[in-house]
Short mmCIF file of C-alpha atoms in Angstrom, two decimals:
data_model
loop_
_atom_site.label_atom_id
_atom_site.label_comp_id
_atom_site.label_asym_id
_atom_site.label_seq_id
_atom_site.Cartn_x
_atom_site.Cartn_y
_atom_site.Cartn_z
CA MET A 261 0.00 0.00 0.00
CA PHE A 262 1.46 3.33 -1.00
CA ARG A 263 1.99 6.01 1.64
CA ARG A 264 0.75 9.24 0.15
CA ALA A 265 2.26 12.65 0.78
CA ALA A 266 0.08 15.27 2.39
CA ALA A 267 -0.37 18.22 0.09
CA LEU A 268 -0.31 18.28 -3.67
CA THR A 269 -1.38 21.09 -5.92
CA PHE A 270 -4.58 19.35 -6.90
CA ALA A 271 -5.71 19.35 -3.28
CA ALA A 272 -6.17 23.10 -3.60
CA LEU A 273 -9.12 22.59 -5.90
CA ALA A 274 -12.34 23.76 -4.31
CA LEU A 275 -13.74 20.29 -3.69
CA GLY A 276 -14.45 20.69 -0.01
CA THR A 277 -15.94 17.75 1.90
CA ALA A 278 -19.64 18.20 1.22
CA VAL A 279 -20.63 15.24 -0.91
CA THR A 280 -23.50 13.06 -1.89
CA ALA A 281 -24.31 10.44 0.73
CA PRO A 282 -22.57 7.08 0.17
CA SER A 283 -25.68 4.96 -0.19
CA ALA A 284 -26.78 4.63 -3.79
CA ALA A 285 -30.35 5.37 -2.69
CA ALA A 286 -29.48 8.46 -0.65
CA ALA A 287 -30.38 11.82 -2.15
CA ALA A 288 -29.35 14.28 0.59
CA ALA A 289 -25.90 15.81 0.80
CA CYS A 290 -23.59 14.97 3.68
CA THR A 291 -20.24 15.98 5.13
CA TRP A 292 -17.40 13.58 5.86
CA THR A 293 -16.24 13.67 9.47
CA ALA A 294 -13.02 12.08 10.77
CA HIS A 295 -12.98 10.25 14.10
CA LYS A 296 -9.85 8.94 15.81
CA ILE A 297 -9.89 5.27 16.78
CA VAL A 298 -8.60 4.49 20.26
CA ALA A 299 -6.39 1.54 21.17
CA PRO A 300 -7.06 -0.78 24.10
CA ASP A 301 -5.69 0.35 27.46
CA GLY A 302 -1.93 -0.04 27.61
CA TYR A 303 -1.42 0.27 23.84
CA PHE A 304 -0.75 3.22 21.53
CA ASP A 305 -3.36 4.64 19.16
CA ALA A 306 -0.65 4.98 16.50
CA ASP A 307 -0.21 1.18 16.48
CA VAL A 308 -3.79 0.37 15.42
CA ASP A 309 -4.82 -0.94 11.99
CA ILE A 310 -8.44 -1.66 11.04
CA ARG A 311 -8.94 -4.64 8.73
CA GLY A 312 -12.66 -5.41 8.76
CA THR A 313 -16.11 -4.17 9.73
CA ASP A 314 -19.56 -5.66 10.16
CA SER A 315 -21.09 -2.46 8.68
CA HIS A 316 -23.24 -2.14 11.81
CA GLY A 317 -20.93 0.07 13.86
CA ASN A 318 -18.42 -2.61 14.89
CA TYR A 319 -15.00 -3.33 13.43
CA SER A 320 -11.83 -5.37 13.92
CA GLY A 321 -8.10 -5.22 13.35
CA ASP A 322 -4.89 -5.36 15.30
CA VAL A 323 -2.62 -3.35 17.55
CA ILE A 324 1.13 -3.78 17.99
CA ASP A 325 2.35 -5.00 21.36
CA ARG A 326 5.67 -3.14 21.49
CA GLY A 327 6.93 -5.32 24.31
CA VAL A 328 7.14 -8.36 22.03
CA ASN A 329 6.94 -6.58 18.64
CA MET A 330 3.87 -8.59 17.72
CA GLY A 331 0.25 -7.77 16.98
CA LYS A 332 -2.82 -8.45 19.10
CA VAL A 333 -6.28 -8.92 17.60
CA VAL A 334 -8.73 -6.22 18.68
CA LEU A 335 -12.50 -5.99 18.29
CA TRP A 336 -14.20 -2.61 18.57
CA THR A 337 -17.82 -2.85 19.66
CA ASP A 338 -19.74 0.43 19.62
CA GLY A 339 -16.33 2.12 19.43
CA LYS A 340 -14.89 0.40 22.50
CA PRO A 341 -11.80 -1.81 21.95
CA ARG A 342 -11.31 -5.26 23.46
CA ILE A 343 -8.73 -8.01 23.03
CA PRO A 344 -10.85 -11.18 23.28
CA ASP A 345 -9.51 -13.80 25.69
CA ALA A 346 -9.75 -16.50 23.00
CA LEU A 347 -7.49 -14.49 20.68
CA ALA A 348 -4.97 -13.13 23.18
CA PRO A 349 -2.68 -16.22 22.98
CA LEU A 350 -2.34 -16.02 19.18
CA VAL A 351 1.22 -15.59 17.93
CA TYR A 352 1.72 -13.12 15.04
CA PRO A 353 -2.00 -12.92 14.25
CA HIS A 354 -3.36 -11.08 11.23
CA VAL A 355 -6.98 -10.07 10.70
CA ALA A 356 -7.95 -10.41 7.05
CA ASP A 357 -11.66 -9.58 6.96
CA GLU A 358 -14.97 -9.32 8.80
CA ASN A 359 -18.47 -9.89 7.43
CA SER A 360 -21.87 -8.43 8.28
CA ALA A 361 -22.52 -11.18 10.84
CA GLY A 362 -19.52 -9.96 12.82
CA THR A 363 -17.45 -13.05 12.04
CA VAL A 364 -13.74 -12.28 11.80
CA LEU A 365 -11.33 -14.14 9.49
CA LEU A 366 -7.72 -14.27 10.68
CA ASP A 367 -4.56 -16.34 10.72
CA GLY A 368 -1.91 -16.92 13.33
CA GLY A 369 -0.35 -19.49 15.62
CA LEU A 370 -1.40 -20.92 18.96
CA PRO A 371 0.99 -22.43 21.50
CA SER A 372 -0.68 -25.86 21.24
CA THR A 373 -0.97 -26.00 17.44
CA THR A 374 0.85 -25.05 14.27
CA TRP A 375 0.02 -22.00 12.19
CA GLY A 376 -3.60 -21.90 11.09
CA VAL A 377 -6.51 -19.97 9.59
CA TYR A 378 -9.40 -19.23 11.94
CA LEU A 379 -12.93 -17.88 12.08
CA PHE A 380 -13.91 -15.99 15.23
CA SER A 381 -17.67 -15.60 15.58
CA GLY A 382 -19.89 -13.84 18.10
CA GLY A 383 -17.04 -11.82 19.56
CA HIS A 384 -18.70 -8.41 19.59
CA ARG A 385 -21.50 -9.34 21.98
CA SER A 386 -20.13 -12.42 23.74
CA PRO A 387 -16.78 -14.11 24.53
CA GLY A 388 -16.88 -15.51 21.00
CA THR A 389 -16.01 -18.85 19.42
CA LEU A 390 -12.71 -19.57 17.66
CA THR A 391 -12.81 -22.23 14.92
CA ARG A 392 -9.75 -23.49 13.05
CA LEU A 393 -10.22 -24.30 9.38
CA PRO A 394 -8.83 -27.78 8.60
CA ASP A 395 -6.03 -28.20 6.09
CA PRO A 396 -7.34 -29.87 2.91
CA PRO A 397 -5.67 -33.26 2.27
CA GLY A 398 -2.31 -32.66 0.60
CA TYR A 399 -2.21 -28.93 1.40
CA ARG A 400 -1.23 -26.64 4.25
CA LEU A 401 -3.17 -23.43 4.83
CA GLU A 402 -0.87 -20.41 4.92
CA SER A 403 -2.94 -17.24 5.23
CA ALA A 404 -6.46 -15.85 5.45
CA VAL A 405 -7.54 -13.80 2.43
CA ALA A 406 -11.23 -12.85 2.42
CA LEU A 407 -14.64 -13.59 3.93
CA ASN A 408 -17.94 -12.64 2.31
CA ASP A 409 -21.37 -11.93 3.77
CA ARG A 410 -22.66 -15.36 2.69
CA GLY A 411 -19.98 -16.98 4.83
CA ASP A 412 -17.65 -18.17 2.06
CA VAL A 413 -13.94 -18.12 2.98
CA LEU A 414 -10.92 -17.65 0.73
CA THR A 415 -7.42 -18.63 1.86
CA SER A 416 -4.02 -19.28 0.39
CA ALA A 417 -2.30 -22.65 0.83
CA THR A 418 0.80 -24.63 -0.10
CA ASP A 419 0.82 -27.90 -2.05
CA LEU A 420 2.74 -30.29 0.19
CA GLU A 421 4.03 -32.28 -2.77
CA ASP A 422 6.03 -29.57 -4.48
CA GLY A 423 5.44 -26.43 -2.42
CA HIS A 424 3.65 -24.32 -5.02
CA ARG A 425 0.98 -21.83 -4.02
CA VAL A 426 -2.74 -22.44 -4.46
CA SER A 427 -5.97 -20.83 -3.26
CA VAL A 428 -8.69 -22.62 -1.30
CA LEU A 429 -12.36 -21.62 -1.31
CA TRP A 430 -14.81 -22.77 1.32
CA SER A 431 -18.30 -22.13 -0.03
CA VAL A 432 -21.46 -22.52 2.01
CA LEU A 433 -22.96 -24.03 -1.15
CA ALA A 434 -20.41 -26.88 -1.28
CA ALA A 435 -19.73 -29.86 0.97
CA GLY A 436 -16.00 -29.17 1.27
CA PRO A 437 -13.17 -26.88 0.25
CA ARG A 438 -12.36 -26.25 -3.42
CA VAL A 439 -8.68 -25.97 -4.35
CA ILE A 440 -8.06 -23.33 -7.04
CA ASP A 441 -4.79 -24.27 -8.70
CA ILE A 442 -4.08 -22.00 -11.66
CA PRO A 443 -0.50 -21.25 -12.79
CA GLU A 444 0.56 -17.69 -11.92
CA ARG A 445 -2.86 -16.81 -10.53
CA TYR A 446 -3.83 -16.57 -6.87
CA GLY A 447 -6.91 -15.58 -4.92
CA TRP A 448 -6.85 -11.90 -3.99
CA ASP A 449 -10.42 -11.11 -2.91
CA LEU A 450 -13.89 -12.64 -2.73
CA ASP A 451 -17.24 -11.22 -3.84
CA ASP A 452 -20.52 -11.94 -2.06
CA ASP A 453 -21.67 -14.30 -4.83
CA GLY A 454 -18.55 -16.45 -4.47
CA THR A 455 -16.59 -14.95 -7.37
CA VAL A 456 -12.85 -14.98 -6.64
CA LEU A 457 -10.70 -12.07 -7.81
CA LEU A 458 -7.41 -13.49 -9.08
CA GLY A 459 -4.12 -11.66 -8.83
CA ALA A 460 -1.00 -12.27 -10.92
CA PRO A 461 2.77 -11.77 -10.42
CA ASP A 462 4.50 -8.50 -11.29
CA ASN A 463 1.23 -6.54 -11.08
CA ARG A 464 -0.09 -8.10 -14.26
CA LEU A 465 -3.84 -8.26 -14.72
CA GLY A 466 -5.45 -11.33 -13.21
CA GLY A 467 -9.03 -12.39 -13.70
CA LEU A 468 -12.26 -13.67 -12.18
CA TRP A 469 -12.83 -17.28 -11.09
CA ARG A 470 -16.36 -18.57 -10.66
CA ALA A 471 -17.45 -22.20 -10.46
CA GLY A 472 -14.22 -23.35 -12.08
CA VAL A 473 -14.33 -20.91 -14.99
CA VAL A 474 -11.67 -18.18 -15.30
CA THR A 475 -12.42 -14.93 -17.12
CA PRO A 476 -9.37 -12.68 -17.64
CA LEU A 477 -9.47 -8.99 -16.83
CA THR A 478 -8.47 -6.91 -19.85
CA GLY A 479 -8.26 -3.32 -21.02
CA GLU A 480 -4.89 -2.28 -19.58
CA ASP A 481 -1.43 -2.89 -21.02
CA ARG A 482 0.52 -1.59 -18.02
CA PRO A 483 1.03 -2.81 -14.42
CA VAL A 484 -2.14 -2.72 -12.34
CA LEU A 485 -2.49 -2.87 -8.56
CA ILE A 486 -5.72 -4.84 -8.16
CA ARG A 487 -7.40 -4.19 -4.82
CA GLN A 488 -10.97 -5.43 -4.31
CA ILE A 489 -14.15 -6.80 -5.85
CA ARG A 490 -17.63 -5.96 -4.58
CA ASN A 491 -20.97 -6.47 -6.30
CA GLY A 492 -19.16 -7.48 -9.49
CA VAL A 493 -17.04 -4.32 -9.69
CA VAL A 494 -13.24 -4.57 -9.44
CA VAL A 495 -11.18 -1.56 -8.35
CA GLY A 496 -7.49 -1.02 -8.90
CA THR A 497 -4.76 1.32 -10.06
CA ALA A 498 -2.92 1.41 -13.39
CA ILE A 499 0.72 2.44 -12.87
CA ASP A 500 2.59 4.70 -15.25
CA SER A 501 6.01 6.24 -14.51
CA TRP A 502 6.22 7.34 -10.86
CA PRO A 503 4.08 8.92 -9.53
CA ALA A 504 1.68 8.93 -12.49
CA SER A 505 -1.26 6.54 -12.15
CA ARG A 506 -4.96 6.16 -12.91
CA ALA A 507 -7.73 4.81 -10.68
CA LEU A 508 -10.02 2.32 -12.44
CA ALA A 509 -13.24 0.43 -11.80
CA TRP A 510 -13.97 -2.64 -13.94
CA HIS A 511 -17.72 -2.92 -14.47
CA GLY A 512 -17.04 -6.03 -16.50
CA PRO A 513 -13.92 -8.10 -17.22
CA ALA A 514 -13.18 -5.98 -20.31
CA ASP A 515 -14.71 -2.69 -19.11
CA PRO A 516 -12.24 -0.63 -17.03
CA ARG A 517 -13.60 2.85 -16.36
CA PRO A 518 -11.39 5.69 -15.10
CA LEU A 519 -12.43 7.45 -11.91
CA GLU A 520 -12.84 11.20 -12.29
CA HIS A 521 -9.43 12.74 -11.44
CA GLY A 522 -8.58 9.41 -9.80
CA GLY A 523 -5.02 8.52 -8.92
CA THR A 524 -5.59 5.30 -6.97
CA ALA A 525 -8.57 3.13 -6.03
CA GLU A 526 -7.86 1.32 -2.76
CA ALA A 527 -11.19 0.11 -1.38
CA THR A 528 -14.87 -0.16 -2.30
CA ASN A 529 -18.20 -1.40 -0.95
CA LYS A 530 -21.26 -3.03 -2.48
CA HIS A 531 -22.90 0.35 -3.11
CA GLY A 532 -20.07 1.54 -5.37
CA LEU A 533 -18.44 3.90 -2.88
CA ILE A 534 -14.70 4.00 -3.63
CA ALA A 535 -11.83 5.56 -1.71
CA GLY A 536 -8.29 6.21 -2.88
CA SER A 537 -6.05 9.10 -3.83
CA LEU A 538 -6.60 12.04 -6.15
CA THR A 539 -4.60 12.56 -9.35
CA ASP A 540 -1.71 10.10 -8.85
CA LEU A 541 0.00 7.70 -6.43
CA THR A 542 0.86 10.44 -3.96
CA GLY A 543 -2.32 12.53 -4.11
CA PRO A 544 -4.61 13.42 -1.21
CA SER A 545 -7.29 10.95 -0.08
CA ALA A 546 -10.61 11.22 -1.91
CA VAL A 547 -13.98 9.50 -2.32
CA TRP A 548 -15.97 8.54 -5.40
CA GLN A 549 -19.44 7.21 -6.06
CA ASP A 550 -18.79 4.78 -8.89
CA THR A 551 -16.58 6.93 -11.16
CA ARG A 552 -17.89 10.33 -10.00
CA LEU A 553 -15.64 12.31 -7.68
CA LEU A 554 -17.40 13.31 -4.45
CA GLY A 555 -14.65 15.12 -2.56
CA LEU A 556 -11.66 14.87 -0.24
CA LEU A 557 -11.47 13.08 3.10
CA PRO A 558 -10.76 15.51 5.97
CA PHE A 559 -8.02 15.07 8.57
CA PRO A 560 -8.23 16.43 12.11
CA ASP A 561 -4.50 17.21 12.26
CA GLY A 562 -3.68 17.54 8.58
CA GLY A 563 -1.86 14.77 6.76
CA ASP A 564 -3.12 12.09 4.44
CA ALA A 565 -4.06 8.42 4.68
CA ASP A 566 -4.00 4.97 3.28
CA VAL A 567 -7.50 3.55 3.02
CA TYR A 568 -7.99 -0.09 3.90
CA VAL A 569 -11.69 -0.76 4.49
CA ILE A 570 -15.09 0.62 3.45
CA GLY A 571 -18.16 -0.79 5.15
CA ASP A 572 -21.46 -1.25 3.38
CA ASP A 573 -22.80 1.36 5.81
CA GLY A 574 -20.51 3.89 4.09
CA VAL A 575 -18.00 4.16 6.94
CA ILE A 576 -14.38 4.38 5.75
CA PHE A 577 -11.30 3.30 7.73
CA GLY A 578 -7.66 4.22 7.18
CA ASN A 579 -4.38 5.27 8.77
CA THR A 580 -2.68 8.64 8.52
CA SER A 581 0.67 8.83 6.78
CA GLY A 582 2.16 11.03 9.51
CA ASP A 583 1.59 9.52 12.96
CA HIS A 584 -0.13 6.41 11.56
CA ALA A 585 -3.18 7.07 13.74
CA ALA A 586 -6.22 5.06 12.70
CA LEU A 587 -9.24 7.07 11.54
CA ARG A 588 -12.87 6.35 10.88
CA TRP A 589 -14.81 8.60 8.48
CA THR A 590 -18.56 8.89 8.62
CA CYS A 591 -20.79 10.73 6.17
CA ASP A 592 -23.06 12.82 8.40
#
């Protein structure tokens, strides 16, 4: 993820922060407001990263424990942080995603087991239940990738025979896991209908996998940083010579559409709200509805941000490039 510098010339445009509300059905104007996210007691706010949200006011991520230089998994419920007892023993945990049911997908190690991929459910309103996903025969799970609202899970894994990388999809519509083994393609994200967004080495365009059929993404002849897929739309960034770039939204495998004045597209939700940077790789943080520019994201202490997560409730999460403080933007 690129760290963007604070002030570029384009930021001086009179965009302001008054924008159309993020829901596709909303007609009234709103104003983006930045809120600082607090760390659990004994930790530093600057060490927080948000990685998932249930789109109902709760979210999840991690905080660095500086004493051991290792992360701890944190759940924020109604804005209040908590390190669940079931997750506290995890070694080098990483939160990958959270769905609307409040289930968190993560990976990490436990003292009594080897490295694994886990689902943690019910943690916002109760102690929660931690479930380890079993390794498919002949493979070892390596990392959590994505979790959709239907409950499908995407992970990466290693073939134990020769060590090459594969993807594994657990679908609620199937009896067991499906191994996706495609040369130079790997699972990058997961849509709510079970479509897998495929990445490729060297920032080459990947494709879409659905029910065993791969459809390549086309329309760009330069490196592309693919980020997410939601509701069939893929967002990413075409890279020119530094820092020149263009933010794109694929409304079909062969239909990349440039975002108005878009430099990067980092995150999106099912309503077509997109966040990224204006103009180029180092531009200020901005918001789009589909390809239409809405405005800039405000910062309480100046600076700029990397954007990691957008909830389907329109709440945006990111970290400032200066002190790395985690922020939550709401459209009020």
